[in-house]
mmCIF file with all atom_site columns, C-alpha atoms and ligand atoms in Angstrom:
data_model
loop_
_atom_site.group_PDB
_atom_site.id
_atom_site.type_symbol
_atom_site.label_atom_id
_atom_site.label_alt_id
_atom_site.label_comp_id
_atom_site.label_asym_id
_atom_site.label_entity_id
_atom_site.label_seq_id
_atom_site.pdbx_PDB_ins_code
_atom_site.Cartn_x
_atom_site.Cartn_y
_atom_site.Cartn_z
_atom_site.occupancy
_atom_site.B_iso_or_equiv
_atom_site.pdbx_formal_charge
_atom_site.auth_seq_id
_atom_site.auth_comp_id
_atom_site.auth_asym_id
_atom_site.auth_atom_id
_atom_site.pdbx_PDB_model_num
ATOM   1   C  CA  . MET A 1 1   ? -35.103 -11.391 -7.991  1.00 86.00 ? 1   MET A CA  1
ATOM   2   C  CA  . LEU A 1 2   ? -31.615 -10.966 -6.538  1.00 94.00 ? 2   LEU A CA  1
ATOM   3   C  CA  . ILE A 1 3   ? -30.936 -8.298  -9.132  1.00 94.00 ? 3   ILE A CA  1
ATOM   4   C  CA  . LEU A 1 4   ? -33.913 -6.293  -7.826  1.00 96.00 ? 4   LEU A CA  1
ATOM   5   C  CA  . PHE A 1 5   ? -32.316 -6.363  -4.362  1.00 98.00 ? 5   PHE A CA  1
ATOM   6   C  CA  . HIS A 1 6   ? -29.052 -5.281  -6.002  1.00 98.00 ? 6   HIS A CA  1
ATOM   7   C  CA  . LEU A 1 7   ? -30.792 -2.417  -7.784  1.00 98.00 ? 7   LEU A CA  1
ATOM   8   C  CA  . SER A 1 8   ? -32.780 -1.210  -4.747  1.00 98.00 ? 8   SER A CA  1
ATOM   9   C  CA  . LEU A 1 9   ? -29.859 -1.428  -2.310  1.00 98.00 ? 9   LEU A CA  1
ATOM   10  C  CA  . MET A 1 10  ? -27.602 0.480   -4.709  1.00 98.00 ? 10  MET A CA  1
ATOM   11  C  CA  . MET A 1 11  ? -30.205 3.216   -5.251  1.00 98.00 ? 11  MET A CA  1
ATOM   12  C  CA  . ILE A 1 12  ? -30.670 3.738   -1.491  1.00 98.00 ? 12  ILE A CA  1
ATOM   13  C  CA  . ALA A 1 13  ? -26.894 3.574   -0.948  1.00 98.00 ? 13  ALA A CA  1
ATOM   14  C  CA  . ALA A 1 14  ? -26.389 6.266   -3.591  1.00 98.00 ? 14  ALA A CA  1
ATOM   15  C  CA  . LEU A 1 15  ? -29.005 8.512   -1.934  1.00 98.00 ? 15  LEU A CA  1
ATOM   16  C  CA  . CYS A 1 16  ? -27.283 8.157   1.471   1.00 98.00 ? 16  CYS A CA  1
ATOM   17  C  CA  . LEU A 1 17  ? -23.866 8.908   -0.032  1.00 98.00 ? 17  LEU A CA  1
ATOM   18  C  CA  . LEU A 1 18  ? -25.203 11.870  -2.021  1.00 98.00 ? 18  LEU A CA  1
ATOM   19  C  CA  . ALA A 1 19  ? -26.738 13.321  1.135   1.00 98.00 ? 19  ALA A CA  1
ATOM   20  C  CA  . GLY A 1 20  ? -23.593 12.612  3.177   1.00 98.00 ? 20  GLY A CA  1
ATOM   21  C  CA  . VAL A 1 21  ? -21.264 14.217  0.646   1.00 98.00 ? 21  VAL A CA  1
ATOM   22  C  CA  . GLY A 1 22  ? -23.715 17.090  0.085   1.00 98.00 ? 22  GLY A CA  1
ATOM   23  C  CA  . ILE A 1 23  ? -23.577 17.917  3.788   1.00 98.00 ? 23  ILE A CA  1
ATOM   24  C  CA  . ALA A 1 24  ? -19.758 17.956  3.711   1.00 98.00 ? 24  ALA A CA  1
ATOM   25  C  CA  . MET A 1 25  ? -19.825 20.265  0.684   1.00 97.00 ? 25  MET A CA  1
ATOM   26  C  CA  . PHE A 1 26  ? -22.667 22.638  1.487   1.00 98.00 ? 26  PHE A CA  1
ATOM   27  C  CA  . GLY A 1 27  ? -23.758 22.098  5.087   1.00 98.00 ? 27  GLY A CA  1
ATOM   28  C  CA  . ARG A 1 28  ? -20.633 22.782  7.086   1.00 98.00 ? 28  ARG A CA  1
ATOM   29  C  CA  . LYS A 1 29  ? -22.191 25.703  8.956   1.00 98.00 ? 29  LYS A CA  1
ATOM   30  C  CA  . LYS A 1 30  ? -24.237 23.144  10.868  1.00 97.00 ? 30  LYS A CA  1
ATOM   31  C  CA  . ARG A 1 31  ? -22.426 22.098  14.057  1.00 97.00 ? 31  ARG A CA  1
ATOM   32  C  CA  . THR A 1 32  ? -23.404 18.449  13.500  1.00 98.00 ? 32  THR A CA  1
ATOM   33  C  CA  . TRP A 1 33  ? -22.176 18.199  9.883   1.00 98.00 ? 33  TRP A CA  1
ATOM   34  C  CA  . LEU A 1 34  ? -19.376 15.724  10.606  1.00 98.00 ? 34  LEU A CA  1
ATOM   35  C  CA  . LYS A 1 35  ? -21.632 13.446  12.648  1.00 98.00 ? 35  LYS A CA  1
ATOM   36  C  CA  . MET A 1 36  ? -24.236 13.465  9.858   1.00 98.00 ? 36  MET A CA  1
ATOM   37  C  CA  . HIS A 1 37  ? -21.562 12.987  7.179   1.00 98.00 ? 37  HIS A CA  1
ATOM   38  C  CA  . LYS A 1 38  ? -20.088 10.073  9.095   1.00 98.00 ? 38  LYS A CA  1
ATOM   39  C  CA  . ASN A 1 39  ? -23.414 8.348   9.832   1.00 98.00 ? 39  ASN A CA  1
ATOM   40  C  CA  . LEU A 1 40  ? -24.948 8.798   6.374   1.00 98.00 ? 40  LEU A CA  1
ATOM   41  C  CA  . ASN A 1 41  ? -21.803 7.652   4.602   1.00 98.00 ? 41  ASN A CA  1
ATOM   42  C  CA  . THR A 1 42  ? -21.206 4.700   6.924   1.00 98.00 ? 42  THR A CA  1
ATOM   43  C  CA  . ALA A 1 43  ? -24.800 3.570   6.326   1.00 98.00 ? 43  ALA A CA  1
ATOM   44  C  CA  . GLY A 1 44  ? -24.418 4.210   2.594   1.00 98.00 ? 44  GLY A CA  1
ATOM   45  C  CA  . PHE A 1 45  ? -21.272 2.128   2.458   1.00 98.00 ? 45  PHE A CA  1
ATOM   46  C  CA  . GLY A 1 46  ? -22.969 -0.738  4.331   1.00 98.00 ? 46  GLY A CA  1
ATOM   47  C  CA  . LEU A 1 47  ? -25.808 -0.715  1.786   1.00 98.00 ? 47  LEU A CA  1
ATOM   48  C  CA  . LEU A 1 48  ? -23.297 -0.572  -1.073  1.00 98.00 ? 48  LEU A CA  1
ATOM   49  C  CA  . ALA A 1 49  ? -21.528 -3.659  0.298   1.00 98.00 ? 49  ALA A CA  1
ATOM   50  C  CA  . ALA A 1 50  ? -24.856 -5.484  0.686   1.00 98.00 ? 50  ALA A CA  1
ATOM   51  C  CA  . GLY A 1 51  ? -25.823 -4.502  -2.874  1.00 98.00 ? 51  GLY A CA  1
ATOM   52  C  CA  . GLY A 1 52  ? -22.474 -5.782  -4.125  1.00 98.00 ? 52  GLY A CA  1
ATOM   53  C  CA  . ALA A 1 53  ? -23.073 -9.130  -2.421  1.00 98.00 ? 53  ALA A CA  1
ATOM   54  C  CA  . MET A 1 54  ? -26.459 -9.346  -4.193  1.00 98.00 ? 54  MET A CA  1
ATOM   55  C  CA  . ALA A 1 55  ? -24.820 -8.669  -7.581  1.00 98.00 ? 55  ALA A CA  1
ATOM   56  C  CA  . PHE A 1 56  ? -22.223 -11.348 -6.874  1.00 98.00 ? 56  PHE A CA  1
ATOM   57  C  CA  . ALA A 1 57  ? -24.916 -13.824 -5.795  1.00 98.00 ? 57  ALA A CA  1
ATOM   58  C  CA  . ASN A 1 58  ? -27.008 -13.067 -8.876  1.00 97.00 ? 58  ASN A CA  1
ATOM   59  C  CA  . VAL A 1 59  ? -24.097 -13.791 -11.183 1.00 97.00 ? 59  VAL A CA  1
ATOM   60  C  CA  . ALA A 1 60  ? -23.273 -16.962 -9.210  1.00 97.00 ? 60  ALA A CA  1
ATOM   61  C  CA  . VAL A 1 61  ? -26.807 -18.441 -9.303  1.00 97.00 ? 61  VAL A CA  1
ATOM   62  C  CA  . SER A 1 62  ? -27.395 -17.504 -12.945 1.00 96.00 ? 62  SER A CA  1
ATOM   63  C  CA  . GLY A 1 63  ? -24.175 -19.277 -13.904 1.00 97.00 ? 63  GLY A CA  1
ATOM   64  C  CA  . GLY A 1 64  ? -22.647 -16.227 -15.600 1.00 96.00 ? 64  GLY A CA  1
ATOM   65  C  CA  . ASP A 1 65  ? -19.090 -14.919 -15.506 1.00 98.00 ? 65  ASP A CA  1
ATOM   66  C  CA  . HIS A 1 66  ? -18.092 -12.548 -12.736 1.00 98.00 ? 66  HIS A CA  1
ATOM   67  C  CA  . LEU A 1 67  ? -16.933 -9.065  -13.713 1.00 97.00 ? 67  LEU A CA  1
ATOM   68  C  CA  . ALA A 1 68  ? -18.174 -9.463  -17.279 1.00 96.00 ? 68  ALA A CA  1
ATOM   69  C  CA  . GLY A 1 69  ? -18.812 -6.098  -18.861 1.00 96.00 ? 69  GLY A CA  1
ATOM   70  C  CA  . LEU A 1 70  ? -18.325 -2.407  -18.243 1.00 97.00 ? 70  LEU A CA  1
ATOM   71  C  CA  . HIS A 1 71  ? -20.937 -1.998  -15.497 1.00 98.00 ? 71  HIS A CA  1
ATOM   72  C  CA  . SER A 1 72  ? -19.375 -4.710  -13.374 1.00 98.00 ? 72  SER A CA  1
ATOM   73  C  CA  . TRP A 1 73  ? -15.852 -3.303  -13.667 1.00 98.00 ? 73  TRP A CA  1
ATOM   74  C  CA  . PHE A 1 74  ? -17.010 0.250   -13.064 1.00 97.00 ? 74  PHE A CA  1
ATOM   75  C  CA  . GLY A 1 75  ? -19.048 -0.954  -10.086 1.00 98.00 ? 75  GLY A CA  1
ATOM   76  C  CA  . ALA A 1 76  ? -16.139 -2.891  -8.597  1.00 98.00 ? 76  ALA A CA  1
ATOM   77  C  CA  . ALA A 1 77  ? -13.855 0.146   -8.996  1.00 98.00 ? 77  ALA A CA  1
ATOM   78  C  CA  . ALA A 1 78  ? -16.504 2.390   -7.402  1.00 98.00 ? 78  ALA A CA  1
ATOM   79  C  CA  . ALA A 1 79  ? -16.860 0.023   -4.450  1.00 98.00 ? 79  ALA A CA  1
ATOM   80  C  CA  . ALA A 1 80  ? -13.069 -0.129  -3.986  1.00 98.00 ? 80  ALA A CA  1
ATOM   81  C  CA  . LEU A 1 81  ? -12.845 3.694   -4.037  1.00 98.00 ? 81  LEU A CA  1
ATOM   82  C  CA  . ALA A 1 82  ? -15.679 3.945   -1.513  1.00 98.00 ? 82  ALA A CA  1
ATOM   83  C  CA  . ALA A 1 83  ? -13.891 1.437   0.766   1.00 98.00 ? 83  ALA A CA  1
ATOM   84  C  CA  . LEU A 1 84  ? -10.656 3.445   0.553   1.00 98.00 ? 84  LEU A CA  1
ATOM   85  C  CA  . THR A 1 85  ? -12.600 6.656   1.265   1.00 98.00 ? 85  THR A CA  1
ATOM   86  C  CA  . ILE A 1 86  ? -14.345 5.342   4.357   1.00 98.00 ? 86  ILE A CA  1
ATOM   87  C  CA  . PHE A 1 87  ? -11.092 3.955   5.717   1.00 98.00 ? 87  PHE A CA  1
ATOM   88  C  CA  . LEU A 1 88  ? -9.401  7.334   5.197   1.00 98.00 ? 88  LEU A CA  1
ATOM   89  C  CA  . GLY A 1 89  ? -12.403 9.105   6.777   1.00 98.00 ? 89  GLY A CA  1
ATOM   90  C  CA  . TYR A 1 90  ? -12.081 7.195   10.051  1.00 98.00 ? 90  TYR A CA  1
ATOM   91  C  CA  . TYR A 1 91  ? -8.300  7.223   9.932   1.00 98.00 ? 91  TYR A CA  1
ATOM   92  C  CA  . SER A 1 92  ? -8.272  11.009  9.436   1.00 98.00 ? 92  SER A CA  1
ATOM   93  C  CA  . LEU A 1 93  ? -9.887  11.466  12.855  1.00 97.00 ? 93  LEU A CA  1
ATOM   94  C  CA  . ARG A 1 94  ? -6.736  10.292  14.629  1.00 97.00 ? 94  ARG A CA  1
ATOM   95  C  CA  . ALA A 1 95  ? -3.900  10.338  12.077  1.00 97.00 ? 95  ALA A CA  1
ATOM   96  C  CA  . ALA A 1 96  ? -0.810  12.409  12.862  1.00 97.00 ? 96  ALA A CA  1
ATOM   97  C  CA  . ASN A 1 97  ? -0.879  13.957  9.354   1.00 97.00 ? 97  ASN A CA  1
ATOM   98  C  CA  . LYS A 1 98  ? -4.613  14.774  9.313   1.00 97.00 ? 98  LYS A CA  1
ATOM   99  C  CA  . GLN A 1 99  ? -4.358  17.353  6.527   1.00 97.00 ? 99  GLN A CA  1
ATOM   100 C  CA  . ALA A 1 100 ? -2.779  14.992  4.000   1.00 98.00 ? 100 ALA A CA  1
ATOM   101 C  CA  . VAL A 1 101 ? -5.163  12.135  4.819   1.00 98.00 ? 101 VAL A CA  1
ATOM   102 C  CA  . ARG A 1 102 ? -8.156  14.481  4.475   1.00 98.00 ? 102 ARG A CA  1
ATOM   103 C  CA  . ALA A 1 103 ? -6.970  15.819  1.129   1.00 98.00 ? 103 ALA A CA  1
ATOM   104 C  CA  . VAL A 1 104 ? -6.835  12.264  -0.278  1.00 98.00 ? 104 VAL A CA  1
ATOM   105 C  CA  . HIS A 1 105 ? -10.187 11.457  1.401   1.00 98.00 ? 105 HIS A CA  1
ATOM   106 C  CA  . ARG A 1 106 ? -11.849 14.439  -0.285  1.00 98.00 ? 106 ARG A CA  1
ATOM   107 C  CA  . TRP A 1 107 ? -10.658 13.388  -3.743  1.00 98.00 ? 107 TRP A CA  1
ATOM   108 C  CA  . SER A 1 108 ? -11.253 9.650   -3.384  1.00 98.00 ? 108 SER A CA  1
ATOM   109 C  CA  . GLY A 1 109 ? -14.731 10.518  -2.040  1.00 98.00 ? 109 GLY A CA  1
ATOM   110 C  CA  . ARG A 1 110 ? -15.611 12.744  -4.988  1.00 98.00 ? 110 ARG A CA  1
ATOM   111 C  CA  . LEU A 1 111 ? -14.323 10.135  -7.449  1.00 98.00 ? 111 LEU A CA  1
ATOM   112 C  CA  . ALA A 1 112 ? -16.200 7.334   -5.657  1.00 98.00 ? 112 ALA A CA  1
ATOM   113 C  CA  . LEU A 1 113 ? -19.477 9.216   -5.901  1.00 98.00 ? 113 LEU A CA  1
ATOM   114 C  CA  . ILE A 1 114 ? -18.987 10.008  -9.590  1.00 98.00 ? 114 ILE A CA  1
ATOM   115 C  CA  . ALA A 1 115 ? -18.103 6.345   -10.281 1.00 98.00 ? 115 ALA A CA  1
ATOM   116 C  CA  . ILE A 1 116 ? -21.213 5.186   -8.384  1.00 98.00 ? 116 ILE A CA  1
ATOM   117 C  CA  . LEU A 1 117 ? -23.493 7.496   -10.376 1.00 98.00 ? 117 LEU A CA  1
ATOM   118 C  CA  . GLY A 1 118 ? -21.818 6.351   -13.621 1.00 98.00 ? 118 GLY A CA  1
ATOM   119 C  CA  . THR A 1 119 ? -22.309 2.705   -12.600 1.00 98.00 ? 119 THR A CA  1
ATOM   120 C  CA  . ILE A 1 120 ? -25.989 3.339   -11.911 1.00 98.00 ? 120 ILE A CA  1
ATOM   121 C  CA  . ALA A 1 121 ? -26.409 4.891   -15.371 1.00 98.00 ? 121 ALA A CA  1
ATOM   122 C  CA  . LEU A 1 122 ? -24.689 1.850   -16.952 1.00 98.00 ? 122 LEU A CA  1
ATOM   123 C  CA  . GLY A 1 123 ? -26.817 -0.530  -14.845 1.00 97.00 ? 123 GLY A CA  1
ATOM   124 C  CA  . LEU A 1 124 ? -30.079 1.195   -15.774 1.00 97.00 ? 124 LEU A CA  1
ATOM   125 C  CA  . SER A 1 125 ? -29.124 1.109   -19.455 1.00 97.00 ? 125 SER A CA  1
ATOM   126 C  CA  . MET A 1 126 ? -28.359 -2.639  -19.143 1.00 94.00 ? 126 MET A CA  1
ATOM   127 C  CA  . ILE A 1 127 ? -31.939 -3.320  -18.025 1.00 93.00 ? 127 ILE A CA  1
ATOM   128 C  CA  . GLY A 1 128 ? -33.368 -0.977  -20.663 1.00 95.00 ? 128 GLY A CA  1
ATOM   129 C  CA  . ILE A 1 129 ? -34.500 1.857   -18.375 1.00 92.00 ? 129 ILE A CA  1
ATOM   130 C  CA  . LEU A 1 130 ? -32.013 4.467   -19.602 1.00 86.00 ? 130 LEU A CA  1
HETATM 131 C  C1  . HEM B 2 .   ? -29.747 1.132   -10.828 1.00 78.14 ? 201 HEM B C1  1
HETATM 132 C  C2  . HEM B 2 .   ? -28.635 0.636   -10.534 1.00 78.14 ? 201 HEM B C2  1
HETATM 133 C  C3  . HEM B 2 .   ? -28.079 -0.690  -10.983 1.00 78.14 ? 201 HEM B C3  1
HETATM 134 C  C4  . HEM B 2 .   ? -28.583 -1.658  -11.835 1.00 78.14 ? 201 HEM B C4  1
HETATM 135 C  C5  . HEM B 2 .   ? -29.890 -1.652  -12.609 1.00 78.14 ? 201 HEM B C5  1
HETATM 136 C  C6  . HEM B 2 .   ? -27.612 -2.726  -11.889 1.00 78.14 ? 201 HEM B C6  1
HETATM 137 C  C7  . HEM B 2 .   ? -27.722 -3.890  -12.641 1.00 78.14 ? 201 HEM B C7  1
HETATM 138 C  C8  . HEM B 2 .   ? -26.802 -4.900  -12.691 1.00 78.14 ? 201 HEM B C8  1
HETATM 139 C  C9  . HEM B 2 .   ? -26.912 -6.085  -13.510 1.00 78.14 ? 201 HEM B C9  1
HETATM 140 C  C10 . HEM B 2 .   ? -28.063 -6.386  -14.466 1.00 78.14 ? 201 HEM B C10 1
HETATM 141 C  C11 . HEM B 2 .   ? -25.810 -6.846  -13.264 1.00 78.14 ? 201 HEM B C11 1
HETATM 142 C  C12 . HEM B 2 .   ? -25.476 -8.185  -13.893 1.00 78.14 ? 201 HEM B C12 1
HETATM 143 C  C13 . HEM B 2 .   ? -25.851 -9.291  -12.984 1.00 78.14 ? 201 HEM B C13 1
HETATM 144 C  C14 . HEM B 2 .   ? -25.705 -10.624 -13.649 1.00 78.14 ? 201 HEM B C14 1
HETATM 145 O  O1  . HEM B 2 .   ? -24.949 -10.752 -14.639 1.00 78.14 ? 201 HEM B O1  1
HETATM 146 O  O2  . HEM B 2 .   ? -26.354 -11.568 -13.169 1.00 78.14 ? 201 HEM B O2  1
HETATM 147 C  C15 . HEM B 2 .   ? -24.981 -6.146  -12.296 1.00 78.14 ? 201 HEM B C15 1
HETATM 148 C  C16 . HEM B 2 .   ? -23.760 -6.600  -11.822 1.00 78.14 ? 201 HEM B C16 1
HETATM 149 C  C17 . HEM B 2 .   ? -22.920 -5.867  -11.013 1.00 78.14 ? 201 HEM B C17 1
HETATM 150 N  N1  . HEM B 2 .   ? -23.179 -4.625  -10.462 1.00 78.14 ? 201 HEM B N1  1
HETATM 151 FE FE1 . HEM B 2 .   ? -24.857 -3.523  -10.758 1.00 78.14 ? 201 HEM B FE1 1
HETATM 152 N  N2  . HEM B 2 .   ? -26.536 -2.390  -11.064 1.00 78.14 ? 201 HEM B N2  1
HETATM 153 C  C18 . HEM B 2 .   ? -26.796 -1.148  -10.510 1.00 78.14 ? 201 HEM B C18 1
HETATM 154 C  C19 . HEM B 2 .   ? -25.976 -0.435  -9.639  1.00 78.14 ? 201 HEM B C19 1
HETATM 155 C  C20 . HEM B 2 .   ? -24.714 -0.826  -9.252  1.00 78.14 ? 201 HEM B C20 1
HETATM 156 C  C21 . HEM B 2 .   ? -23.815 -0.039  -8.437  1.00 78.14 ? 201 HEM B C21 1
HETATM 157 C  C22 . HEM B 2 .   ? -24.102 1.377   -7.894  1.00 78.14 ? 201 HEM B C22 1
HETATM 158 C  C23 . HEM B 2 .   ? -22.690 -0.786  -8.248  1.00 78.14 ? 201 HEM B C23 1
HETATM 159 C  C24 . HEM B 2 .   ? -21.445 -0.467  -7.459  1.00 78.14 ? 201 HEM B C24 1
HETATM 160 C  C25 . HEM B 2 .   ? -21.119 0.674   -6.997  1.00 78.14 ? 201 HEM B C25 1
HETATM 161 C  C26 . HEM B 2 .   ? -22.863 -2.039  -8.954  1.00 78.14 ? 201 HEM B C26 1
HETATM 162 C  C27 . HEM B 2 .   ? -21.933 -3.055  -9.010  1.00 78.14 ? 201 HEM B C27 1
HETATM 163 C  C28 . HEM B 2 .   ? -22.074 -4.234  -9.715  1.00 78.14 ? 201 HEM B C28 1
HETATM 164 C  C29 . HEM B 2 .   ? -21.071 -5.266  -9.795  1.00 78.14 ? 201 HEM B C29 1
HETATM 165 C  C30 . HEM B 2 .   ? -19.682 -5.215  -9.127  1.00 78.14 ? 201 HEM B C30 1
HETATM 166 C  C31 . HEM B 2 .   ? -21.599 -6.294  -10.582 1.00 78.14 ? 201 HEM B C31 1
HETATM 167 C  C32 . HEM B 2 .   ? -20.890 -7.593  -11.003 1.00 78.14 ? 201 HEM B C32 1
HETATM 168 C  C33 . HEM B 2 .   ? -21.019 -8.701  -10.013 1.00 78.14 ? 201 HEM B C33 1
HETATM 169 C  C34 . HEM B 2 .   ? -20.169 -9.886  -10.436 1.00 78.14 ? 201 HEM B C34 1
HETATM 170 O  O3  . HEM B 2 .   ? -19.605 -9.892  -11.534 1.00 78.14 ? 201 HEM B O3  1
HETATM 171 O  O4  . HEM B 2 .   ? -20.067 -10.832 -9.627  1.00 78.14 ? 201 HEM B O4  1
HETATM 172 N  N3  . HEM B 2 .   ? -24.105 -2.030  -9.558  1.00 78.14 ? 201 HEM B N3  1
HETATM 173 N  N4  . HEM B 2 .   ? -25.604 -4.956  -11.960 1.00 78.14 ? 201 HEM B N4  1
HETATM 174 C  C1  . HEM B 2 .   ? -17.854 6.357   1.533   1.00 78.14 ? 202 HEM B C1  1
HETATM 175 C  C2  . HEM B 2 .   ? -17.941 7.236   2.490   1.00 78.14 ? 202 HEM B C2  1
HETATM 176 C  C3  . HEM B 2 .   ? -17.500 8.677   2.389   1.00 78.14 ? 202 HEM B C3  1
HETATM 177 C  C4  . HEM B 2 .   ? -17.449 9.498   1.287   1.00 78.14 ? 202 HEM B C4  1
HETATM 178 C  C5  . HEM B 2 .   ? -17.848 9.163   -0.171  1.00 78.14 ? 202 HEM B C5  1
HETATM 179 C  C6  . HEM B 2 .   ? -16.920 10.785  1.743   1.00 78.14 ? 202 HEM B C6  1
HETATM 180 C  C7  . HEM B 2 .   ? -16.700 11.885  0.926   1.00 78.14 ? 202 HEM B C7  1
HETATM 181 C  C8  . HEM B 2 .   ? -16.226 13.113  1.345   1.00 78.14 ? 202 HEM B C8  1
HETATM 182 C  C9  . HEM B 2 .   ? -16.029 14.261  0.502   1.00 78.14 ? 202 HEM B C9  1
HETATM 183 C  C10 . HEM B 2 .   ? -16.322 14.321  -1.018  1.00 78.14 ? 202 HEM B C10 1
HETATM 184 C  C11 . HEM B 2 .   ? -15.546 15.265  1.272   1.00 78.14 ? 202 HEM B C11 1
HETATM 185 C  C12 . HEM B 2 .   ? -15.153 16.670  0.777   1.00 78.14 ? 202 HEM B C12 1
HETATM 186 C  C13 . HEM B 2 .   ? -16.324 17.572  0.621   1.00 78.14 ? 202 HEM B C13 1
HETATM 187 C  C14 . HEM B 2 .   ? -15.878 18.877  -0.016  1.00 78.14 ? 202 HEM B C14 1
HETATM 188 O  O1  . HEM B 2 .   ? -15.823 18.932  -1.257  1.00 78.14 ? 202 HEM B O1  1
HETATM 189 O  O2  . HEM B 2 .   ? -15.549 19.802  0.721   1.00 78.14 ? 202 HEM B O2  1
HETATM 190 C  C15 . HEM B 2 .   ? -15.415 14.749  2.621   1.00 78.14 ? 202 HEM B C15 1
HETATM 191 C  C16 . HEM B 2 .   ? -14.923 15.472  3.699   1.00 78.14 ? 202 HEM B C16 1
HETATM 192 C  C17 . HEM B 2 .   ? -14.682 14.943  4.942   1.00 78.14 ? 202 HEM B C17 1
HETATM 193 N  N1  . HEM B 2 .   ? -15.020 13.662  5.383   1.00 78.14 ? 202 HEM B N1  1
HETATM 194 FE FE1 . HEM B 2 .   ? -15.852 12.193  4.259   1.00 78.14 ? 202 HEM B FE1 1
HETATM 195 N  N2  . HEM B 2 .   ? -16.672 10.720  3.089   1.00 78.14 ? 202 HEM B N2  1
HETATM 196 C  C18 . HEM B 2 .   ? -17.026 9.456   3.531   1.00 78.14 ? 202 HEM B C18 1
HETATM 197 C  C19 . HEM B 2 .   ? -16.955 8.972   4.827   1.00 78.14 ? 202 HEM B C19 1
HETATM 198 C  C20 . HEM B 2 .   ? -16.389 9.660   5.895   1.00 78.14 ? 202 HEM B C20 1
HETATM 199 C  C21 . HEM B 2 .   ? -16.273 9.144   7.245   1.00 78.14 ? 202 HEM B C21 1
HETATM 200 C  C22 . HEM B 2 .   ? -16.759 7.762   7.689   1.00 78.14 ? 202 HEM B C22 1
HETATM 201 C  C23 . HEM B 2 .   ? -15.655 10.119  7.992   1.00 78.14 ? 202 HEM B C23 1
HETATM 202 C  C24 . HEM B 2 .   ? -15.261 10.150  9.442   1.00 78.14 ? 202 HEM B C24 1
HETATM 203 C  C25 . HEM B 2 .   ? -15.252 9.146   10.224  1.00 78.14 ? 202 HEM B C25 1
HETATM 204 C  C26 . HEM B 2 .   ? -15.384 11.249  7.111   1.00 78.14 ? 202 HEM B C26 1
HETATM 205 C  C27 . HEM B 2 .   ? -14.749 12.406  7.493   1.00 78.14 ? 202 HEM B C27 1
HETATM 206 C  C28 . HEM B 2 .   ? -14.577 13.522  6.695   1.00 78.14 ? 202 HEM B C28 1
HETATM 207 C  C29 . HEM B 2 .   ? -13.923 14.752  7.125   1.00 78.14 ? 202 HEM B C29 1
HETATM 208 C  C30 . HEM B 2 .   ? -13.269 15.011  8.480   1.00 78.14 ? 202 HEM B C30 1
HETATM 209 C  C31 . HEM B 2 .   ? -13.983 15.636  6.021   1.00 78.14 ? 202 HEM B C31 1
HETATM 210 C  C32 . HEM B 2 .   ? -13.425 17.065  5.953   1.00 78.14 ? 202 HEM B C32 1
HETATM 211 C  C33 . HEM B 2 .   ? -12.092 17.000  5.271   1.00 78.14 ? 202 HEM B C33 1
HETATM 212 C  C34 . HEM B 2 .   ? -11.496 18.390  5.061   1.00 78.14 ? 202 HEM B C34 1
HETATM 213 O  O3  . HEM B 2 .   ? -12.190 19.258  4.497   1.00 78.14 ? 202 HEM B O3  1
HETATM 214 O  O4  . HEM B 2 .   ? -10.348 18.572  5.430   1.00 78.14 ? 202 HEM B O4  1
HETATM 215 N  N3  . HEM B 2 .   ? -15.845 10.935  5.845   1.00 78.14 ? 202 HEM B N3  1
HETATM 216 N  N4  . HEM B 2 .   ? -15.831 13.434  2.646   1.00 78.14 ? 202 HEM B N4  1
#
């Protein structure tokens, strides 16, 4: 049951993050792109954190080992990259060296999204869907 919450939250999180990053990549002509990018990605990160808690709880109640297997490690790395990215996103709004912070934000953001999609593929193959 908990794993279904994990799966659903992660799928919705990935859709929010895909939309948020897509707007930053292709929708910058829109005046509101940064607001949309910020809101979609903040929501996406919240869902990702909630989904992570569900994965942790599922492992805890089923008596398994935490961080056992490729999906778990990939997922934990993806979540850490997303946390770094969101921190840099907010920080870049008021940092003195905005350009440098944004350059790192762009790359950590791209890597986070790729890691999340990879984790989803590994997760779906674990439950026999892929
Ligand atoms: C369709 C998507 C996904 C499916 C089907 C899926 C499935 C699973 C399954 C079956 C487990 C093992 C749970 C257990 O042993 O009780 C797990 C654990 C885990 N998943 Fe996912 N997952 C998905 C997406 C994600 C994503 C996107 C992330 C992170 C970005 C993620 C992060 C984790 C982590 C960190 C664990 C390990 C928790 C722990 O060891 O305490 N998963 N997932
Ligand atoms: C996990 C959440 C986030 C991810 C994955 C993410 C990802 C990205 C990516 C990939 C880009 C570059 C797009 C391109 O290729 O041109 C970008 C740009 C940007 N993001 Fe985010 N972002 C996130 C959250 C945020 C937040 C919360 C803010 C602001 C509070 C923010 C502010 C910015 C800004 C200002 C840029 C433009 C940087 C530049 O081109 O110099 N981001 N983001």
